Tab-separated table of C-alpha atoms in Angstrom:
chain	number	residue	atom	x	y	z
J	5	UNK	CA	20.850	7.724	28.300
J	6	UNK	CA	23.263	9.039	25.714
J	7	UNK	CA	23.370	12.592	24.435
J	8	UNK	CA	24.649	12.615	20.873
J	9	UNK	CA	24.217	14.833	17.816
J	10	UNK	CA	22.462	17.401	19.963
J	11	UNK	CA	19.594	15.164	21.046
J	12	UNK	CA	19.046	12.969	24.054
J	13	UNK	CA	17.565	9.523	23.707
J	14	UNK	CA	16.635	6.590	25.882
J	15	UNK	CA	18.193	3.435	24.485
J	16	UNK	CA	15.624	0.772	23.639
J	17	UNK	CA	15.744	-2.464	25.660
J	18	UNK	CA	16.581	-5.799	24.125
J	19	UNK	CA	13.643	-6.914	21.995
J	20	UNK	CA	12.443	-10.468	21.485
J	21	UNK	CA	11.234	-11.548	18.042
J	22	UNK	CA	7.621	-11.798	19.263
J	23	UNK	CA	6.270	-9.192	21.648
J	24	UNK	CA	3.319	-6.853	22.101
J	25	UNK	CA	2.229	-5.180	18.856
J	26	UNK	CA	2.949	-1.565	18.054
J	27	UNK	CA	-0.799	-1.190	17.769
J	28	UNK	CA	-0.970	-1.140	21.537
J	29	UNK	CA	-3.266	0.378	24.108
J	30	UNK	CA	-0.541	2.927	24.868
J	31	UNK	CA	-0.674	4.078	21.259
J	32	UNK	CA	-4.437	4.533	21.542
J	33	UNK	CA	-4.298	5.915	25.121
J	34	UNK	CA	-5.346	2.728	26.882
J	35	UNK	CA	-3.710	1.036	29.894
J	36	UNK	CA	-2.233	-2.363	28.913
J	37	UNK	CA	-0.713	-4.160	25.931
J	38	UNK	CA	-1.750	-7.567	24.553
J	39	UNK	CA	1.139	-10.002	24.154
J	40	UNK	CA	2.267	-12.496	21.531
J	41	UNK	CA	2.409	-10.722	18.193
J	42	UNK	CA	5.139	-9.080	16.178
J	43	UNK	CA	6.111	-5.561	17.174
J	44	UNK	CA	5.661	-3.050	14.367
J	45	UNK	CA	7.175	0.424	14.322
J	46	UNK	CA	7.983	1.352	17.908
J	47	UNK	CA	11.022	3.280	19.153
J	48	UNK	CA	13.479	5.212	17.021
J	49	UNK	CA	15.953	2.363	17.420
J	50	UNK	CA	13.298	-0.004	16.045
J	51	UNK	CA	12.703	2.322	13.106
J	52	UNK	CA	16.430	2.507	12.388
J	53	UNK	CA	16.737	-1.278	12.692
J	54	UNK	CA	13.957	-1.572	10.112
J	55	UNK	CA	15.878	0.675	7.721
J	56	UNK	CA	19.019	-1.395	8.244
J	57	UNK	CA	17.026	-4.571	7.557
J	58	UNK	CA	15.756	-3.130	4.274
J	59	UNK	CA	19.287	-2.165	3.243
J	60	UNK	CA	20.508	-5.673	4.076
J	61	UNK	CA	17.606	-7.284	2.218
J	62	UNK	CA	18.522	-5.386	-0.966
J	63	UNK	CA	22.142	-6.633	-0.873
J	64	UNK	CA	23.598	-10.124	-1.454
J	65	UNK	CA	24.554	-12.048	1.672
J	66	UNK	CA	28.078	-11.102	2.737
J	67	UNK	CA	28.124	-7.733	0.981
J	68	UNK	CA	29.523	-4.815	2.970
J	69	UNK	CA	26.862	-2.191	3.690
J	70	UNK	CA	29.330	0.326	5.119
J	71	UNK	CA	30.654	1.429	8.474
J	72	UNK	CA	28.446	2.303	11.432
J	73	UNK	CA	28.964	5.962	10.588
J	74	UNK	CA	28.025	5.348	6.948
J	75	UNK	CA	24.748	3.735	8.022
J	76	UNK	CA	24.054	6.500	10.518
J	77	UNK	CA	24.376	9.112	7.762
J	78	UNK	CA	22.191	7.089	5.387
J	79	UNK	CA	19.439	6.534	7.959
J	80	UNK	CA	19.668	9.987	9.568
J	81	UNK	CA	19.654	8.871	13.212
J	82	UNK	CA	21.955	9.764	16.091
J	83	UNK	CA	24.959	7.696	17.140
J	84	UNK	CA	23.145	6.317	20.194
J	85	UNK	CA	20.103	5.290	18.185
J	86	UNK	CA	22.210	3.635	15.494
J	87	UNK	CA	24.285	1.697	18.016
J	88	UNK	CA	21.114	0.265	19.504
J	89	UNK	CA	19.600	-0.360	16.069
J	90	UNK	CA	22.674	-2.292	14.956
J	91	UNK	CA	22.418	-4.460	18.085
J	92	UNK	CA	18.773	-5.185	17.247
J	93	UNK	CA	19.545	-5.953	13.598
J	94	UNK	CA	22.402	-8.258	14.602
J	95	UNK	CA	20.199	-10.086	17.131
J	96	UNK	CA	17.654	-10.689	14.358
J	97	UNK	CA	20.260	-12.120	12.025
J	98	UNK	CA	19.965	-9.545	9.227
J	99	UNK	CA	23.496	-8.137	9.566
J	100	UNK	CA	26.864	-9.015	11.032
J	101	UNK	CA	29.609	-6.681	12.251
J	102	UNK	CA	33.345	-7.212	11.680
J	103	UNK	CA	36.058	-5.134	13.384
J	104	UNK	CA	39.384	-3.960	12.006
J	105	UNK	CA	40.601	-3.021	8.512
J	106	UNK	CA	38.057	-3.994	5.891
J	107	UNK	CA	35.470	-4.441	8.584
J	108	UNK	CA	32.092	-2.800	9.014
J	109	UNK	CA	28.493	-3.914	8.672
J	110	UNK	CA	27.706	-6.798	6.316
J	111	UNK	CA	24.419	-8.211	5.014
J	112	UNK	CA	23.388	-11.664	6.198
J	113	UNK	CA	20.962	-14.197	4.799
J	114	UNK	CA	18.470	-14.324	7.683
J	115	UNK	CA	16.063	-17.134	8.362
J	116	UNK	CA	12.562	-16.904	6.820
J	117	UNK	CA	11.145	-16.178	10.295
J	118	UNK	CA	13.588	-13.299	10.806
J	119	UNK	CA	12.703	-11.888	7.390
J	120	UNK	CA	9.000	-12.091	8.194
J	121	UNK	CA	9.453	-10.382	11.568
J	122	UNK	CA	11.566	-7.679	9.942
J	123	UNK	CA	8.866	-7.093	7.337
J	124	UNK	CA	6.199	-6.648	10.013
J	125	UNK	CA	8.378	-4.248	11.997
J	126	UNK	CA	9.030	-2.073	8.947
J	127	UNK	CA	5.396	-2.027	7.802
J	128	UNK	CA	3.873	0.800	9.879
J	129	UNK	CA	2.855	3.759	7.740
J	130	UNK	CA	3.790	1.936	4.508
J	131	UNK	CA	0.837	1.872	2.102
J	132	UNK	CA	2.364	-0.879	-0.061
J	133	UNK	CA	2.901	-3.065	3.011
J	134	UNK	CA	-0.675	-2.358	4.086
J	135	UNK	CA	-2.009	-3.477	0.689
J	136	UNK	CA	0.104	-6.651	0.798
J	137	UNK	CA	-1.100	-7.410	4.335
J	138	UNK	CA	-4.726	-7.094	3.191
J	139	UNK	CA	-4.098	-9.605	0.385
J	140	UNK	CA	-2.647	-12.109	2.865
J	141	UNK	CA	-5.511	-11.520	5.312
J	142	UNK	CA	-8.048	-12.154	2.555
J	143	UNK	CA	-6.309	-15.430	1.682
J	144	UNK	CA	-6.381	-16.767	5.248
J	145	UNK	CA	-9.907	-15.507	6.037
J	146	UNK	CA	-11.580	-18.833	5.154
J	147	UNK	CA	-9.178	-20.722	7.450
J	148	UNK	CA	-9.829	-18.365	10.350
J	149	UNK	CA	-13.612	-18.475	9.948
J	150	UNK	CA	-13.717	-22.252	9.434
J	151	UNK	CA	-11.707	-22.816	12.609
J	152	UNK	CA	-13.776	-20.309	14.601
J	153	UNK	CA	-17.118	-21.795	13.522
J	154	UNK	CA	-15.875	-25.315	14.244
J	155	UNK	CA	-15.048	-24.443	17.854
J	156	UNK	CA	-17.399	-21.570	18.688
J	157	UNK	CA	-19.595	-22.081	21.745
J	158	UNK	CA	-22.589	-20.192	23.112
J	159	UNK	CA	-20.207	-18.495	25.541
J	160	UNK	CA	-18.100	-17.323	22.603
J	161	UNK	CA	-21.186	-15.916	20.894
J	162	UNK	CA	-22.078	-14.020	24.058
J	163	UNK	CA	-18.519	-12.686	24.344
J	164	UNK	CA	-18.564	-11.491	20.735
J	165	UNK	CA	-21.906	-9.789	21.377
J	166	UNK	CA	-20.399	-8.005	24.395
J	167	UNK	CA	-17.482	-6.782	22.297
J	168	UNK	CA	-19.858	-5.629	19.576
J	169	UNK	CA	-21.714	-3.625	22.212
J	170	UNK	CA	-18.407	-1.893	23.042
J	171	UNK	CA	-17.957	-1.107	19.339
J	172	UNK	CA	-21.426	0.464	19.276
J	173	UNK	CA	-20.759	2.441	22.458
J	174	UNK	CA	-17.472	3.797	21.118
J	175	UNK	CA	-19.030	4.646	17.755
J	176	UNK	CA	-21.823	6.583	19.451
J	177	UNK	CA	-19.327	8.454	21.640
J	178	UNK	CA	-17.225	9.372	18.611
J	179	UNK	CA	-13.979	8.522	20.445
J	180	UNK	CA	-11.714	7.244	17.676
J	181	UNK	CA	-9.182	5.565	19.975
J	182	UNK	CA	-11.913	3.722	21.909
J	183	UNK	CA	-13.639	2.712	18.684
J	184	UNK	CA	-10.540	1.290	16.978
J	185	UNK	CA	-9.521	-0.504	20.142
J	186	UNK	CA	-13.017	-2.004	20.544
J	187	UNK	CA	-12.834	-3.325	16.970
J	188	UNK	CA	-9.391	-4.751	17.718
J	189	UNK	CA	-10.703	-6.523	20.825
J	190	UNK	CA	-13.493	-8.114	18.796
J	191	UNK	CA	-11.060	-9.442	16.182
J	192	UNK	CA	-8.591	-10.604	18.820
J	193	UNK	CA	-11.336	-12.638	20.473
J	194	UNK	CA	-12.413	-14.090	17.131
J	195	UNK	CA	-8.844	-15.135	16.312
J	196	UNK	CA	-8.532	-16.838	19.701
J	197	UNK	CA	-11.647	-18.982	19.327
J	198	UNK	CA	-9.919	-21.393	16.955
J	199	UNK	CA	-6.984	-22.075	19.342
J	200	UNK	CA	-4.527	-22.158	16.441
J	201	UNK	CA	-1.482	-20.254	17.704
J	202	UNK	CA	0.195	-19.850	14.311
J	203	UNK	CA	-2.993	-18.704	12.573
J	204	UNK	CA	-3.846	-16.403	15.503
J	205	UNK	CA	-0.360	-14.842	15.479
J	206	UNK	CA	-0.316	-14.332	11.710
J	207	UNK	CA	-3.819	-12.859	11.602
J	208	UNK	CA	-3.281	-10.442	14.488
J	209	UNK	CA	0.119	-9.394	13.154
J	210	UNK	CA	-1.625	-8.524	9.896
J	211	UNK	CA	-4.224	-6.589	11.881
J	212	UNK	CA	-1.289	-4.766	13.503
J	213	UNK	CA	-0.188	-3.599	10.062
J	214	UNK	CA	-3.639	-2.165	9.354
J	215	UNK	CA	-4.070	-0.425	12.683
J	216	UNK	CA	-0.483	0.865	12.736
J	217	UNK	CA	-0.957	2.216	9.208
J	218	UNK	CA	-4.164	3.914	10.364
J	219	UNK	CA	-2.392	5.418	13.375
J	220	UNK	CA	0.437	6.756	11.194
J	221	UNK	CA	-2.054	8.465	8.850
J	222	UNK	CA	-4.097	9.923	11.710
J	223	UNK	CA	-0.974	11.219	13.425
J	224	UNK	CA	0.464	12.735	10.243
J	225	UNK	CA	-2.638	14.347	8.714
J	226	UNK	CA	-5.394	14.554	11.381
J	227	UNK	CA	-8.128	13.815	8.782
J	228	UNK	CA	-11.881	13.719	9.265
J	229	UNK	CA	-13.005	10.287	10.439
J	230	UNK	CA	-16.092	8.253	9.565
J	231	UNK	CA	-16.921	5.425	11.966
J	232	UNK	CA	-20.258	4.164	10.664
J	233	UNK	CA	-18.968	2.074	7.740
J	234	UNK	CA	-16.461	0.167	9.828
J	235	UNK	CA	-19.028	-0.252	12.616
J	236	UNK	CA	-21.454	-1.826	10.126
J	237	UNK	CA	-18.819	-4.329	9.020
J	238	UNK	CA	-18.407	-5.373	12.673
J	239	UNK	CA	-22.189	-5.810	12.919
J	240	UNK	CA	-22.209	-7.941	9.756
J	241	UNK	CA	-19.327	-10.090	11.011
J	242	UNK	CA	-20.884	-10.914	14.371
J	243	UNK	CA	-24.302	-11.489	12.806
J	244	UNK	CA	-22.828	-13.952	10.280
J	245	UNK	CA	-20.970	-15.803	13.033
J	246	UNK	CA	-24.126	-16.071	15.135
J	247	UNK	CA	-25.978	-17.509	12.111
J	248	UNK	CA	-22.965	-19.740	11.374
J	249	UNK	CA	-22.974	-18.436	7.835
J	250	UNK	CA	-19.373	-19.066	6.779
J	251	UNK	CA	-19.595	-17.262	3.426
J	252	UNK	CA	-21.076	-14.109	4.977
J	253	UNK	CA	-18.522	-14.171	7.808
J	254	UNK	CA	-15.629	-14.511	5.347
J	255	UNK	CA	-17.054	-11.631	3.309
J	256	UNK	CA	-17.316	-9.419	6.410
J	257	UNK	CA	-13.805	-10.348	7.519
J	258	UNK	CA	-12.454	-9.409	4.097
J	259	UNK	CA	-14.287	-6.085	4.303
J	260	UNK	CA	-12.613	-5.333	7.632
J	261	UNK	CA	-10.295	-2.430	6.879
J	262	UNK	CA	-9.254	-0.010	9.665
J	263	UNK	CA	-8.484	2.660	7.067
J	264	UNK	CA	-12.226	2.738	6.257
J	265	UNK	CA	-12.599	5.353	8.972
J	266	UNK	CA	-10.601	7.743	6.774
J	267	UNK	CA	-13.334	7.606	4.126
J	268	UNK	CA	-17.061	8.330	4.096
J	269	UNK	CA	-19.476	5.425	3.571
J	270	UNK	CA	-19.925	6.492	-0.062
J	271	UNK	CA	-16.180	6.509	-0.692
J	272	UNK	CA	-15.838	3.154	1.087
J	273	UNK	CA	-18.601	1.567	-0.954
J	274	UNK	CA	-20.643	0.733	2.153
J	275	UNK	CA	-23.322	3.343	1.722
């Protein structure tokens, strides 16, 4: 621990590029975290590292961003948080640090993978990032459905039906955390049917953006929630998969929007 600037913080551990998503069971008061996707949001050090990444992305490679203290003042975090954030940003290849006169923090030209991971980490609570993620999801929906239908077995159909039952149960109970998690579990199973690791990772990372955005809105504003519209989309998706109707399944997948629960069925266009 380090007590700086009047607050006490636990330094974040070293973070790999791919880890459990920020949309985790802990976030929604559940016991374990699925593995393998990009972490979004997360600790204060992660948030600060995301800000540093955005600063670096807006500058030419090699340009000086400032000293550690300059960045701390810009981002508004404590010394301990910024030290950890700089370590994370350096490990991800978005900045480099040089000591001595004329030194400081400099922008790097990170690899495309590092840029993508940085984008996902900075996306939570960002409406523009959410809209962009939806566009990408819509573009890959036919690939995901085609692969799922090509490999789907009777056992898979039964497993999807079981997960849909959990969606219904959570909807009827009105427990928002259980409901959103049940929908996540259904989509995670669907993504895994096709056995394509890259497609699975990209799709579920995009789902992370949606669910993390939803969490940020719920936490900030505590709005009324409406579960029926989203629950109906889950019904339509599983029904289309059972009928092996690719067009209907793609349509349902593209209508999957966690933020639907912030709107009534009339506002969502599902009523």
